[in-house]
Short mmCIF file of C-alpha atoms and ligand atoms in Angstrom, two decimals:
data_model
loop_
_atom_site.label_atom_id
_atom_site.label_comp_id
_atom_site.label_asym_id
_atom_site.label_seq_id
_atom_site.Cartn_x
_atom_site.Cartn_y
_atom_site.Cartn_z
CA MET A 1 8.51 19.26 -11.51
CA SER A 2 10.18 18.71 -8.24
CA LEU A 3 10.97 20.55 -5.13
CA LYS A 4 13.61 20.66 -2.41
CA LEU A 5 12.65 22.44 0.87
CA LYS A 6 15.72 24.60 0.43
CA ASP A 7 14.34 26.02 -2.82
CA LEU A 8 11.65 27.70 -0.59
CA THR A 9 13.97 29.38 1.79
CA LYS A 10 14.47 32.48 -0.23
CA TYR A 11 10.99 33.51 0.53
CA LYS A 12 10.43 35.18 3.81
CA ASP A 13 6.67 35.79 3.67
CA VAL A 14 5.23 32.34 3.66
CA VAL A 15 1.66 30.91 4.02
CA ILE A 16 1.18 27.16 4.33
CA GLN A 17 -2.29 26.07 3.26
CA CYS A 18 -4.08 22.71 4.25
CA HIS A 19 -7.02 21.60 2.16
CA ASP A 20 -10.51 22.62 3.36
CA ASN A 21 -11.70 20.67 6.47
CA PRO A 22 -8.15 19.49 7.10
CA ASP A 23 -7.36 16.02 8.49
CA ALA A 24 -4.55 14.93 10.71
CA ASP A 25 -2.25 14.25 7.85
CA ALA A 26 -2.68 17.75 6.51
CA ILE A 27 -2.08 19.40 9.86
CA ALA A 28 0.96 17.26 10.66
CA SER A 29 2.32 18.15 7.30
CA ALA A 30 1.69 21.79 7.70
CA TYR A 31 3.34 21.63 11.05
CA ALA A 32 6.39 19.83 9.87
CA LEU A 33 6.80 22.44 7.03
CA GLN A 34 6.32 25.38 9.48
CA TRP A 35 8.92 23.65 11.64
CA TYR A 36 11.38 23.65 8.78
CA PHE A 37 10.85 27.31 8.11
CA LYS A 38 11.32 28.05 11.75
CA GLN A 39 14.80 26.33 11.54
CA GLN A 40 15.62 28.81 8.71
CA GLY A 41 14.51 31.72 10.75
CA THR A 42 11.14 32.34 8.90
CA ASP A 43 7.73 32.30 10.73
CA ALA A 44 5.25 30.75 8.28
CA THR A 45 1.53 31.05 8.85
CA ILE A 46 -0.72 27.98 8.59
CA VAL A 47 -4.21 28.56 7.15
CA TYR A 48 -7.23 26.43 5.85
CA GLY A 49 -10.63 27.08 4.29
CA GLY A 50 -13.88 25.26 4.39
CA LEU A 51 -17.22 25.94 6.09
CA ASN A 52 -16.24 25.24 9.63
CA PRO A 53 -13.18 25.57 11.97
CA ILE A 54 -11.51 22.43 13.11
CA SER A 55 -13.80 20.71 15.50
CA LYS A 56 -13.13 16.94 15.28
CA CYS A 57 -11.90 16.05 18.81
CA ASN A 58 -8.67 14.32 17.74
CA LEU A 59 -7.75 17.29 15.49
CA VAL A 60 -8.39 19.92 18.16
CA LEU A 61 -6.18 17.77 20.44
CA LEU A 62 -3.50 17.53 17.66
CA THR A 63 -3.26 21.29 17.13
CA ARG A 64 -2.99 21.76 20.90
CA TYR A 65 -0.41 19.04 21.14
CA ILE A 66 1.84 20.60 18.43
CA GLY A 67 1.05 24.04 19.59
CA ILE A 68 0.13 25.47 16.25
CA GLN A 69 -2.40 28.19 15.45
CA ALA A 70 -3.95 27.11 12.18
CA LYS A 71 -5.95 30.07 10.97
CA HIS A 72 -9.48 29.37 9.49
CA ILE A 73 -10.19 31.61 6.62
CA LYS A 74 -13.72 32.17 5.33
CA LYS A 75 -13.33 34.55 2.35
CA ARG A 76 -10.15 36.42 1.68
CA PHE A 77 -6.63 36.44 2.72
CA ARG A 78 -3.63 38.70 2.14
CA ARG A 79 -1.43 37.81 -0.73
CA PRO A 80 1.77 36.26 0.46
CA GLU A 81 5.14 36.04 -1.32
CA LEU A 82 4.89 32.19 -1.26
CA LEU A 83 2.01 29.90 -0.71
CA VAL A 84 2.60 26.17 -0.22
CA THR A 85 -0.40 23.78 -0.24
CA VAL A 86 0.20 20.58 1.66
CA ASP A 87 -1.78 17.39 1.45
CA CYS A 88 -3.45 18.89 -1.48
CA GLN A 89 -2.86 20.68 -4.80
CA TYR A 90 -3.37 24.37 -5.57
CA GLY A 91 -6.54 24.80 -7.75
CA GLU A 92 -8.34 21.71 -6.41
CA ARG A 93 -11.99 21.96 -5.57
CA ASN A 94 -11.33 21.31 -1.83
CA VAL A 95 -8.62 23.90 -1.63
CA MET A 96 -9.96 27.44 -1.04
CA HIS A 97 -8.50 29.78 -3.76
CA LEU A 98 -5.84 32.17 -2.50
CA ASN A 99 -3.68 34.48 -4.49
CA ALA A 100 0.03 34.47 -4.09
CA ASP A 101 3.16 35.68 -5.82
CA HIS A 102 4.57 32.22 -5.94
CA VAL A 103 2.91 28.78 -5.28
CA ALA A 104 4.39 25.42 -4.32
CA VAL A 105 2.62 22.00 -3.84
CA ILE A 106 3.54 19.22 -1.54
CA ASP A 107 1.12 16.35 -1.70
CA HIS A 108 0.54 12.54 -2.08
CA HIS A 109 -2.83 12.44 -3.87
CA GLN A 110 -3.37 11.62 -7.48
CA ILE A 111 -2.79 14.33 -10.09
CA ARG A 112 -5.97 15.00 -11.97
CA ARG A 113 -5.78 14.93 -15.64
CA ASP A 114 -6.56 18.59 -16.16
CA GLN A 115 -4.47 19.68 -13.20
CA ILE A 116 -1.56 22.18 -13.91
CA LEU A 117 0.96 22.05 -11.18
CA PRO A 118 3.39 24.97 -10.40
CA GLU A 119 7.03 24.42 -11.13
CA LEU A 120 7.66 23.95 -7.34
CA SER A 121 5.74 20.81 -6.80
CA GLU A 122 6.42 17.54 -5.06
CA VAL A 123 3.56 15.14 -5.54
CA ARG A 124 4.22 11.49 -4.57
CA SER A 125 0.91 9.92 -5.55
CA ASN A 126 1.75 6.46 -4.29
CA TYR A 127 2.60 7.49 -0.79
CA GLY A 128 0.20 6.76 2.02
CA SER A 129 0.45 10.12 3.57
CA CYS A 130 1.80 13.66 2.97
CA SER A 131 3.50 13.29 6.35
CA THR A 132 5.71 10.73 4.67
CA VAL A 133 6.65 13.24 1.98
CA LEU A 134 7.59 15.80 4.56
CA TYR A 135 9.66 13.30 6.45
CA GLU A 136 11.61 12.51 3.36
CA LEU A 137 12.03 16.12 2.20
CA LEU A 138 13.22 16.98 5.65
CA LYS A 139 15.63 14.07 5.62
CA ALA A 140 16.99 15.32 2.25
CA GLU A 141 17.87 18.58 3.88
CA GLY A 142 19.70 16.73 6.67
CA TYR A 143 17.00 17.14 9.29
CA ASP A 144 16.31 14.08 11.56
CA ILE A 145 12.74 14.09 12.70
CA ASN A 146 13.87 12.33 15.87
CA VAL A 147 16.32 14.98 16.87
CA ASN A 148 15.17 18.08 18.69
CA PRO A 149 17.26 21.00 17.49
CA GLU A 150 16.97 22.76 20.79
CA ASN A 151 18.36 19.77 22.68
CA LYS A 152 20.30 17.54 20.25
CA ALA A 153 21.48 15.11 22.88
CA SER A 154 18.05 14.19 24.01
CA ARG A 155 16.66 10.80 23.30
CA GLU A 156 13.14 11.85 24.13
CA PRO A 157 10.52 11.27 21.40
CA THR A 158 9.99 14.53 19.53
CA THR A 159 6.68 16.30 18.86
CA LEU A 160 7.59 16.29 15.21
CA ALA A 161 8.12 12.63 14.91
CA THR A 162 4.88 11.96 16.83
CA ALA A 163 2.84 14.35 14.66
CA LEU A 164 4.10 12.81 11.40
CA TYR A 165 3.66 9.27 12.76
CA TYR A 166 0.04 10.19 13.71
CA GLY A 167 -0.57 11.80 10.34
CA LEU A 168 0.63 8.59 8.58
CA SER A 169 -1.41 6.46 10.89
CA THR A 170 -4.70 8.38 10.27
CA ASP A 171 -4.29 8.35 6.50
CA THR A 172 -3.56 4.56 6.37
CA ASP A 173 -6.32 3.31 8.60
CA GLY A 174 -3.96 2.81 11.57
CA PHE A 175 -1.10 1.67 9.27
CA SER A 176 -3.10 -1.20 7.94
CA THR A 177 -3.25 -0.11 4.41
CA ILE A 178 0.40 0.91 4.08
CA ASN A 179 1.94 -0.15 0.72
CA HIS A 180 4.91 2.12 -0.01
CA PRO A 181 8.36 1.36 1.45
CA SER A 182 8.69 5.05 2.46
CA ASP A 183 5.56 4.83 4.49
CA LYS A 184 7.02 1.77 6.20
CA ASP A 185 10.25 3.64 6.77
CA LEU A 186 8.55 6.48 8.54
CA ARG A 187 6.34 4.06 10.55
CA ASP A 188 9.42 2.14 11.69
CA TYR A 189 11.86 5.05 12.20
CA ALA A 190 9.77 7.56 13.97
CA ASN A 191 10.66 7.79 17.63
CA TYR A 192 7.16 8.97 18.60
CA SER A 193 5.71 9.37 22.06
CA GLU A 194 3.65 6.39 22.73
CA LEU A 195 1.66 8.18 25.53
CA ASP A 196 0.69 11.15 23.22
CA PHE A 197 0.03 8.90 20.18
CA ASN A 198 -2.29 6.80 22.23
CA LEU A 199 -4.13 9.80 23.56
CA LEU A 200 -4.59 11.12 19.97
CA ARG A 201 -5.60 7.77 18.61
CA ASN A 202 -8.17 7.26 21.35
CA SER A 203 -9.79 10.53 20.95
CA ASN A 204 -10.99 9.38 17.54
CA ILE A 205 -14.74 9.21 17.60
CA SER A 206 -17.37 11.41 18.89
CA GLU A 207 -20.57 10.33 20.56
CA GLU A 208 -22.42 10.99 17.20
CA GLU A 209 -19.97 8.74 15.44
CA LEU A 210 -20.53 5.99 17.93
CA GLU A 211 -24.22 6.29 17.02
CA ILE A 212 -23.44 5.99 13.35
CA ALA A 213 -21.44 2.82 14.08
CA ALA A 214 -24.39 1.37 16.06
CA ASP A 215 -26.84 2.07 13.34
CA ALA A 216 -24.54 0.65 10.74
CA LEU A 217 -24.07 -2.54 12.63
CA LYS A 218 -27.85 -3.00 12.90
CA SER A 219 -28.07 -3.03 9.06
CA THR A 220 -25.61 -5.86 8.35
CA TYR A 221 -26.15 -7.81 5.18
CA TYR A 222 -24.90 -11.36 5.27
CA GLY A 223 -24.00 -13.09 1.97
CA ASN A 224 -22.68 -16.43 0.75
CA GLY A 225 -23.99 -18.51 3.63
CA SER A 226 -22.84 -15.80 6.10
CA ASN A 227 -19.28 -16.16 4.83
CA TYR A 228 -19.15 -12.51 4.29
CA ALA A 229 -20.92 -9.38 5.55
CA ILE A 230 -21.44 -5.91 4.02
CA ILE A 231 -22.57 -2.75 5.79
CA GLY A 232 -23.36 0.58 4.23
CA ALA A 233 -22.82 3.31 6.88
CA LYS A 234 -23.97 6.88 6.84
CA PRO A 235 -21.23 9.23 5.54
CA CYS A 236 -18.55 9.35 8.25
CA ASP A 237 -14.88 9.62 8.74
CA PRO A 238 -13.05 6.78 6.95
CA ASN A 239 -11.40 5.85 10.25
CA LEU A 240 -14.80 4.93 11.58
CA LEU A 241 -15.37 2.53 8.72
CA GLY A 242 -12.26 0.63 9.87
CA LEU A 243 -13.55 0.56 13.46
CA ILE A 244 -16.78 -0.81 12.37
CA ALA A 245 -15.17 -3.43 10.12
CA ASP A 246 -12.91 -4.52 12.90
CA MET A 247 -15.88 -5.13 15.16
CA LEU A 248 -17.94 -6.78 12.54
CA LEU A 249 -15.21 -9.28 11.77
CA GLU A 250 -15.31 -10.55 15.36
CA VAL A 251 -18.70 -12.28 14.50
CA ASN A 252 -18.45 -16.01 14.78
CA ASN A 253 -18.27 -17.77 11.42
CA LEU A 254 -17.76 -14.54 9.55
CA LYS A 255 -14.63 -14.65 7.51
CA THR A 256 -14.63 -11.51 5.43
CA CYS A 257 -16.36 -8.12 5.77
CA PHE A 258 -16.75 -4.86 3.79
CA VAL A 259 -17.92 -1.61 5.29
CA TYR A 260 -18.50 1.43 3.11
CA CYS A 261 -20.05 4.81 2.99
CA ILE A 262 -21.29 6.93 0.09
CA PHE A 263 -20.02 10.44 -0.37
CA GLU A 264 -20.93 12.85 -3.05
CA ASP A 265 -18.22 11.93 -5.45
CA TYR A 266 -16.98 8.52 -4.11
CA VAL A 267 -17.57 5.54 -2.09
CA LYS A 268 -14.96 4.88 0.66
CA PHE A 269 -14.58 1.33 1.93
CA SER A 270 -12.73 -0.80 4.44
CA VAL A 271 -12.13 -4.54 4.02
CA ARG A 272 -11.19 -7.20 6.61
CA SER A 273 -10.40 -10.87 6.28
CA CYS A 274 -9.36 -13.50 8.83
CA VAL A 275 -8.97 -16.59 6.59
CA LYS A 276 -6.00 -17.52 4.42
CA GLU A 277 -8.14 -18.03 1.38
CA VAL A 278 -8.93 -14.33 1.21
CA ARG A 279 -6.35 -11.65 1.31
CA ALA A 280 -8.05 -8.35 2.24
CA ASN A 281 -5.87 -6.27 -0.14
CA GLU A 282 -6.48 -8.60 -3.05
CA LEU A 283 -10.22 -8.54 -2.38
CA ALA A 284 -10.18 -4.69 -2.06
CA ASP A 285 -8.36 -4.56 -5.44
CA TYR A 286 -11.02 -7.04 -7.04
CA ILE A 287 -14.00 -5.19 -5.66
CA SER A 288 -12.64 -1.79 -6.93
CA SER A 289 -11.17 -2.99 -10.26
CA GLY A 290 -11.93 -0.54 -12.99
CA LEU A 291 -14.02 1.50 -10.58
CA GLY A 292 -11.41 3.17 -8.34
CA GLY A 293 -8.68 1.57 -6.35
CA GLY A 294 -7.85 -0.42 -3.33
CA GLY A 295 -5.04 -2.08 -1.40
CA GLY A 296 -3.37 -2.55 1.93
CA HIS A 297 -2.50 -5.58 3.98
CA ILE A 298 -3.52 -9.26 4.08
CA VAL A 299 -5.98 -8.82 6.98
CA LYS A 300 -6.90 -5.16 6.60
CA ALA A 301 -7.34 -3.13 3.43
CA GLY A 302 -9.27 -0.22 2.02
CA GLY A 303 -10.16 1.67 -1.03
CA LYS A 304 -12.43 3.88 -2.99
CA LEU A 305 -15.06 3.57 -5.79
CA ASP A 306 -15.37 6.66 -7.99
CA ARG A 307 -18.77 8.03 -8.79
CA GLU A 308 -17.78 8.92 -12.34
CA LEU A 309 -16.40 5.41 -13.04
CA LEU A 310 -19.47 3.71 -11.41
CA GLU A 311 -21.78 5.79 -13.47
CA GLU A 312 -19.79 5.03 -16.63
CA ALA A 313 -20.22 1.31 -15.77
CA GLY A 314 -23.93 1.82 -15.62
CA VAL A 315 -24.27 1.64 -11.90
CA SER A 316 -26.79 4.07 -10.49
CA TYR A 317 -25.20 6.24 -7.82
CA THR A 318 -27.78 5.46 -5.16
CA LYS A 319 -27.70 3.58 -1.94
CA LYS A 320 -29.38 0.58 -3.60
CA GLY A 321 -27.31 0.74 -6.80
CA VAL A 322 -23.99 0.88 -4.99
CA HIS A 323 -25.02 -1.75 -2.52
CA ASN A 324 -26.06 -4.18 -5.18
CA LEU A 325 -22.93 -3.70 -7.14
CA ILE A 326 -20.83 -4.51 -4.02
CA ILE A 327 -22.96 -7.70 -3.39
CA LYS A 328 -22.50 -8.78 -7.02
CA ARG A 329 -18.76 -8.37 -6.98
CA PHE A 330 -18.52 -10.28 -3.77
CA ASP A 331 -20.53 -13.11 -5.23
CA ASP A 332 -18.35 -13.16 -8.35
CA TYR A 333 -15.34 -13.08 -6.26
CA PHE A 334 -16.37 -16.20 -4.16
CA SER A 335 -17.76 -18.12 -7.17
CA ASN A 336 -15.22 -17.41 -9.89
CA THR A 337 -12.08 -18.41 -7.98
CA LYS A 338 -10.60 -21.86 -7.91
CA ILE A 339 -8.52 -22.73 -4.89
CA ILE A 340 -5.79 -25.25 -5.12
CA TYR A 341 -3.86 -26.65 -2.20
CA ALA A 342 -0.67 -27.95 -3.78
CA GLY A 343 0.37 -31.18 -2.34
CA ASP A 344 -3.12 -32.56 -2.13
CA TYR A 345 -3.89 -31.79 -5.72
CA LYS A 346 -2.70 -33.27 -8.90
CA GLU A 347 -3.09 -31.39 -11.97
CA ASP A 348 -4.10 -33.37 -15.13
CA THR A 349 -1.20 -32.47 -17.50
CA SER A 350 -2.34 -34.58 -20.35
CA LYS A 351 -4.05 -31.59 -22.02
CA MET A 352 -1.37 -29.06 -21.14
CA GLN A 353 1.42 -27.79 -23.41
CA LEU A 354 5.02 -28.67 -22.58
CA TYR A 355 7.50 -25.72 -22.33
CA ARG A 356 11.16 -25.44 -21.84
CA LYS A 357 12.86 -22.80 -19.76
CA ILE A 358 15.13 -20.48 -21.60
CA ASP A 359 18.55 -19.66 -20.21
CA THR A 360 17.83 -16.46 -18.40
CA PRO A 361 20.14 -14.28 -16.23
CA VAL A 362 18.49 -13.49 -13.02
CA GLY A 363 19.56 -12.35 -9.47
CA TYR A 364 19.88 -14.32 -6.33
CA VAL A 365 20.79 -13.97 -2.67
CA LEU A 366 21.03 -16.51 0.05
CA SER A 367 18.46 -15.68 2.70
CA THR A 368 21.00 -15.83 5.42
CA GLN A 369 22.97 -13.10 3.74
CA ILE A 370 20.15 -10.68 4.33
CA ALA A 371 18.75 -11.89 7.68
CA LYS A 372 19.77 -13.91 10.64
CA GLU A 373 19.13 -17.66 10.53
CA GLY A 374 15.74 -18.39 11.77
CA GLU A 375 14.21 -14.91 11.10
CA ARG A 376 10.87 -14.84 9.33
CA LEU A 377 10.66 -12.96 5.99
CA GLN A 378 7.87 -11.86 3.97
CA VAL A 379 8.57 -11.93 0.24
CA ARG A 380 6.33 -9.96 -1.92
CA THR A 381 6.24 -11.81 -5.14
CA LEU A 382 4.27 -10.80 -8.18
CA GLU A 383 1.48 -13.28 -7.27
CA GLY A 384 1.33 -12.52 -3.60
CA ASP A 385 3.18 -12.35 -0.29
CA VAL A 386 4.95 -15.51 0.78
CA ASP A 387 6.56 -16.24 4.15
CA VAL A 388 9.91 -18.00 4.46
CA THR A 389 12.47 -18.61 7.27
CA ALA A 390 15.98 -17.39 6.70
CA SER A 391 18.21 -20.43 6.46
CA GLU A 392 21.08 -21.92 4.40
CA ASP A 393 18.43 -23.82 2.60
CA THR A 394 16.41 -20.90 1.33
CA TYR A 395 17.53 -18.59 -1.62
CA ILE A 396 15.69 -15.59 -2.93
CA LEU A 397 15.64 -15.11 -6.62
CA PHE A 398 15.00 -11.97 -8.53
CA GLY A 399 13.29 -12.55 -11.90
CA VAL A 400 13.51 -10.80 -15.15
CA GLU A 401 11.70 -7.69 -13.78
CA GLY A 402 13.44 -7.80 -10.44
CA GLU A 403 10.38 -9.62 -8.80
CA PRO A 404 11.56 -11.58 -5.87
CA TYR A 405 10.53 -15.17 -5.15
CA PRO A 406 11.89 -17.81 -2.76
CA VAL A 407 13.37 -21.02 -3.77
CA ALA A 408 14.86 -24.07 -1.88
CA ARG A 409 18.51 -24.81 -2.10
CA LYS A 410 17.99 -28.09 -3.73
CA LYS A 411 15.96 -26.57 -6.45
CA PHE A 412 18.35 -23.66 -6.82
CA GLU A 413 21.33 -25.84 -7.30
CA LYS A 414 19.63 -28.01 -9.70
CA SER A 415 18.21 -25.29 -11.85
CA TYR A 416 20.57 -22.34 -11.60
CA THR A 417 24.24 -21.76 -12.28
CA LEU A 418 26.26 -18.92 -10.71
CA SER A 419 27.62 -16.24 -12.94
CA LYS A 420 30.55 -13.92 -12.37
CA LYS A 421 29.00 -11.26 -14.41
CA ARG A 422 27.92 -7.90 -12.80
CA TYR A 423 24.37 -7.77 -11.77
CA THR A 424 22.12 -4.78 -12.45
CA TYR A 425 18.79 -4.82 -10.65
CA PRO A 426 16.12 -4.41 -13.35
CA GLY A 427 13.28 -3.40 -11.08
CA LYS A 428 11.86 0.05 -10.87
CA ALA A 429 11.35 0.00 -7.14
CA ARG A 430 13.31 -2.02 -4.65
CA PRO A 431 12.11 -5.52 -4.05
CA SER A 432 9.96 -5.84 -1.01
CA ILE A 433 11.27 -8.28 1.49
CA LEU A 434 10.14 -7.59 5.09
CA ASN A 435 11.92 -8.98 8.13
CA TYR A 436 9.21 -9.64 10.66
CA SER A 437 11.64 -9.39 13.60
CA ASN A 438 12.07 -5.64 13.17
CA SER A 439 9.29 -4.85 10.62
CA LYS A 440 11.89 -3.49 8.26
CA ILE A 441 12.05 -3.72 4.52
CA LEU A 442 15.44 -5.15 3.78
CA ASP A 443 17.92 -3.25 1.60
CA VAL A 444 18.94 -6.13 -0.61
CA VAL A 445 19.74 -4.77 -3.94
CA LYS A 446 23.54 -4.35 -3.35
CA LYS A 447 23.78 -7.98 -2.18
CA ILE A 448 22.21 -9.54 -5.20
CA ARG A 449 24.48 -11.58 -7.49
CA MET A 450 23.75 -12.99 -10.89
CA CYS A 451 22.97 -16.51 -11.71
CA ILE A 452 21.58 -18.14 -14.78
CA ALA A 453 18.31 -19.85 -14.68
CA SER A 454 19.52 -22.83 -16.64
CA GLY A 455 17.17 -23.62 -19.51
CA GLY A 456 16.04 -27.07 -20.35
CA GLN A 457 13.89 -27.67 -17.31
CA THR A 458 10.40 -28.51 -18.54
CA ILE A 459 7.11 -27.62 -17.34
CA TYR A 460 3.50 -28.15 -18.34
CA ALA A 461 1.61 -24.86 -18.53
CA LYS A 462 -1.63 -23.50 -19.61
CA LYS A 463 -2.97 -20.04 -19.89
CA LEU A 464 -5.63 -19.35 -17.21
CA ASP A 465 -9.17 -18.36 -18.23
CA GLU A 466 -10.34 -18.17 -14.57
CA ARG A 467 -9.01 -16.91 -11.31
CA VAL A 468 -6.84 -19.40 -9.39
CA LYS A 469 -5.42 -19.30 -5.85
CA ILE A 470 -2.61 -21.74 -5.26
CA PHE A 471 -1.23 -22.57 -1.80
CA PRO A 472 2.19 -23.74 -2.90
CA LYS A 473 3.87 -26.72 -1.32
CA TRP A 474 6.45 -24.48 0.58
CA ASP A 475 3.85 -22.09 2.04
CA GLN A 476 0.55 -23.36 2.95
CA ASN A 477 -0.58 -20.13 4.52
CA HIS A 478 -0.34 -17.70 1.54
CA TYR A 479 -1.70 -18.15 -1.89
CA TYR A 480 -0.36 -17.23 -5.28
CA LEU A 481 -3.00 -15.52 -7.28
CA GLY A 482 -3.35 -16.23 -11.03
CA VAL A 483 -5.87 -14.24 -13.09
CA PRO A 484 -6.88 -14.81 -16.70
CA GLY A 485 -3.78 -14.34 -18.89
CA ASP A 486 -1.43 -15.65 -16.33
CA TYR A 487 -0.15 -19.26 -16.63
CA LEU A 488 -0.61 -22.28 -14.29
CA ALA A 489 2.57 -24.29 -14.32
CA VAL A 490 3.30 -27.82 -13.25
CA ARG A 491 6.93 -29.18 -13.04
CA SER A 492 7.06 -32.07 -15.53
CA ASP A 493 8.98 -34.06 -12.94
CA ASP A 494 6.60 -33.38 -10.04
CA PRO A 495 2.86 -33.02 -10.72
CA TYR A 496 2.26 -31.81 -7.14
CA ASP A 497 4.56 -28.76 -7.56
CA LEU A 498 2.19 -26.15 -9.00
CA TYR A 499 2.69 -22.48 -9.34
CA ILE A 500 1.62 -19.36 -11.25
CA ILE A 501 3.82 -17.55 -13.69
CA ALA A 502 2.69 -13.96 -14.53
CA GLY A 503 1.48 -13.64 -18.11
CA ARG A 504 3.91 -10.89 -18.94
CA ILE A 505 6.96 -12.95 -17.70
CA PHE A 506 6.05 -16.15 -19.25
CA PRO A 507 6.99 -15.50 -22.88
CA GLN A 508 10.35 -14.08 -21.77
CA THR A 509 11.32 -17.15 -19.80
CA TYR A 510 9.71 -20.22 -21.54
CA GLU A 511 9.57 -21.56 -25.05
CA GLU A 512 7.11 -24.12 -26.36
CA VAL A 513 8.52 -27.68 -26.80
CA THR A 514 7.42 -28.77 -30.32
CA ASN A 515 9.53 -31.81 -30.83
CA THR A 516 7.47 -34.67 -29.76
CA ALA A 517 10.57 -36.71 -28.92
CA ASP A 518 11.31 -34.22 -26.23
CA LYS A 519 7.85 -34.62 -24.89
CA ALA A 520 8.36 -38.32 -24.24
CA GLU A 521 11.41 -37.75 -21.84
MN1 MN B 601 -3.22 12.88 3.32
#
């Protein structure tokens, strides 16, 4: 199943449908699609169902800004030749049923197990917004969202770019929970109007919502010696959760906070952290593990707990049941994690097994081949984000699954030999290396060359049975996370050089040293 926008142009009677009670992402996506049809000479109608017409202040403002008439339908609607659902899937509970000769779907949500999608479907479940999907579908047809077709020479921000940028922003808690490179591309590429965007963004909450926030702040729960705080708010817009969390985190001594609200089928939450020992995205993932999902950025993240999964896990879906579960997970998180600051810490290797590295072909690139000397890069390794400065001294390696990790020149020259063989990048998605100077994910794959991780080097390693965070010697601000099943490794020639090797990678790259003579080296 896939879809190109040009597949849709043969239909002339087109209706675009948002999910019931549409949000900014749905409206922006509908607008972008309508915009495309207009370029093809087709006037498409935008509709949505749900109990009430759009009333949220920012959405009213958005529809006025982009100048669309989105029709609120209560019961029935004529049968169009083509119906396209955006930011939702045909047949879903929150999508009013409409009949049509042909149906297409453009969305970014998960596909339910029992969902049957029409042939014309483009669902990119890992994207942060449907606006991003539209941005890419338009790009594939040769449309640049920054170019106004009526005035191609103009450098002025376009309404289309501003709308899509705003759609992405609202679906990702103000860009803070962005993960996917395509979302980052839209964020960085859109030539949006700052003025209009700021107006939209600052029309975000109503007086009632301010009240919800005030009530929520009054019921703050402090845990673990006031290290963290949890708030359960009344059902509200997820953006409001982020706002409450931002304010809460400002409290003196408070390092980490969690704000949630309970809906009928799921719990939505926002996480914040301002200390290096807790990455908000990792905490979000921990809290929601097995119960939903979470992710985002180091300082801001968010996620969801599913009612079904909570109930399967024996949690009663009540205010108290949910609240207690969250407190328990928080307490587990803080008590079950060992933190190691490499450099200060010497691991006792006497009880660890000695391993030897196998000759393994891997990829490498010198950091100054992908960025200017002195620029800061964020390398997303399997065990966490690590910051490095581009210099002749820093290489970036790409492991057996294409996972990037930085290494110092000295270590590179000692442990790797260059290879003339052609390198094929083994990863499924491109490696994530962010250049802070322009917030762009670098396109590095073509620049990667092959080298051989020379075997022979020995490490002590042990399989972890607890969670461990290691601040490595070369980056004291970001930790590597090891979970049970991963390996804690110590270089045999430097007991202060500790790191984590993912459990999946370890057997492919290391072999046990059984010869006791070797062990005595
Ligand atoms: Mn959306």
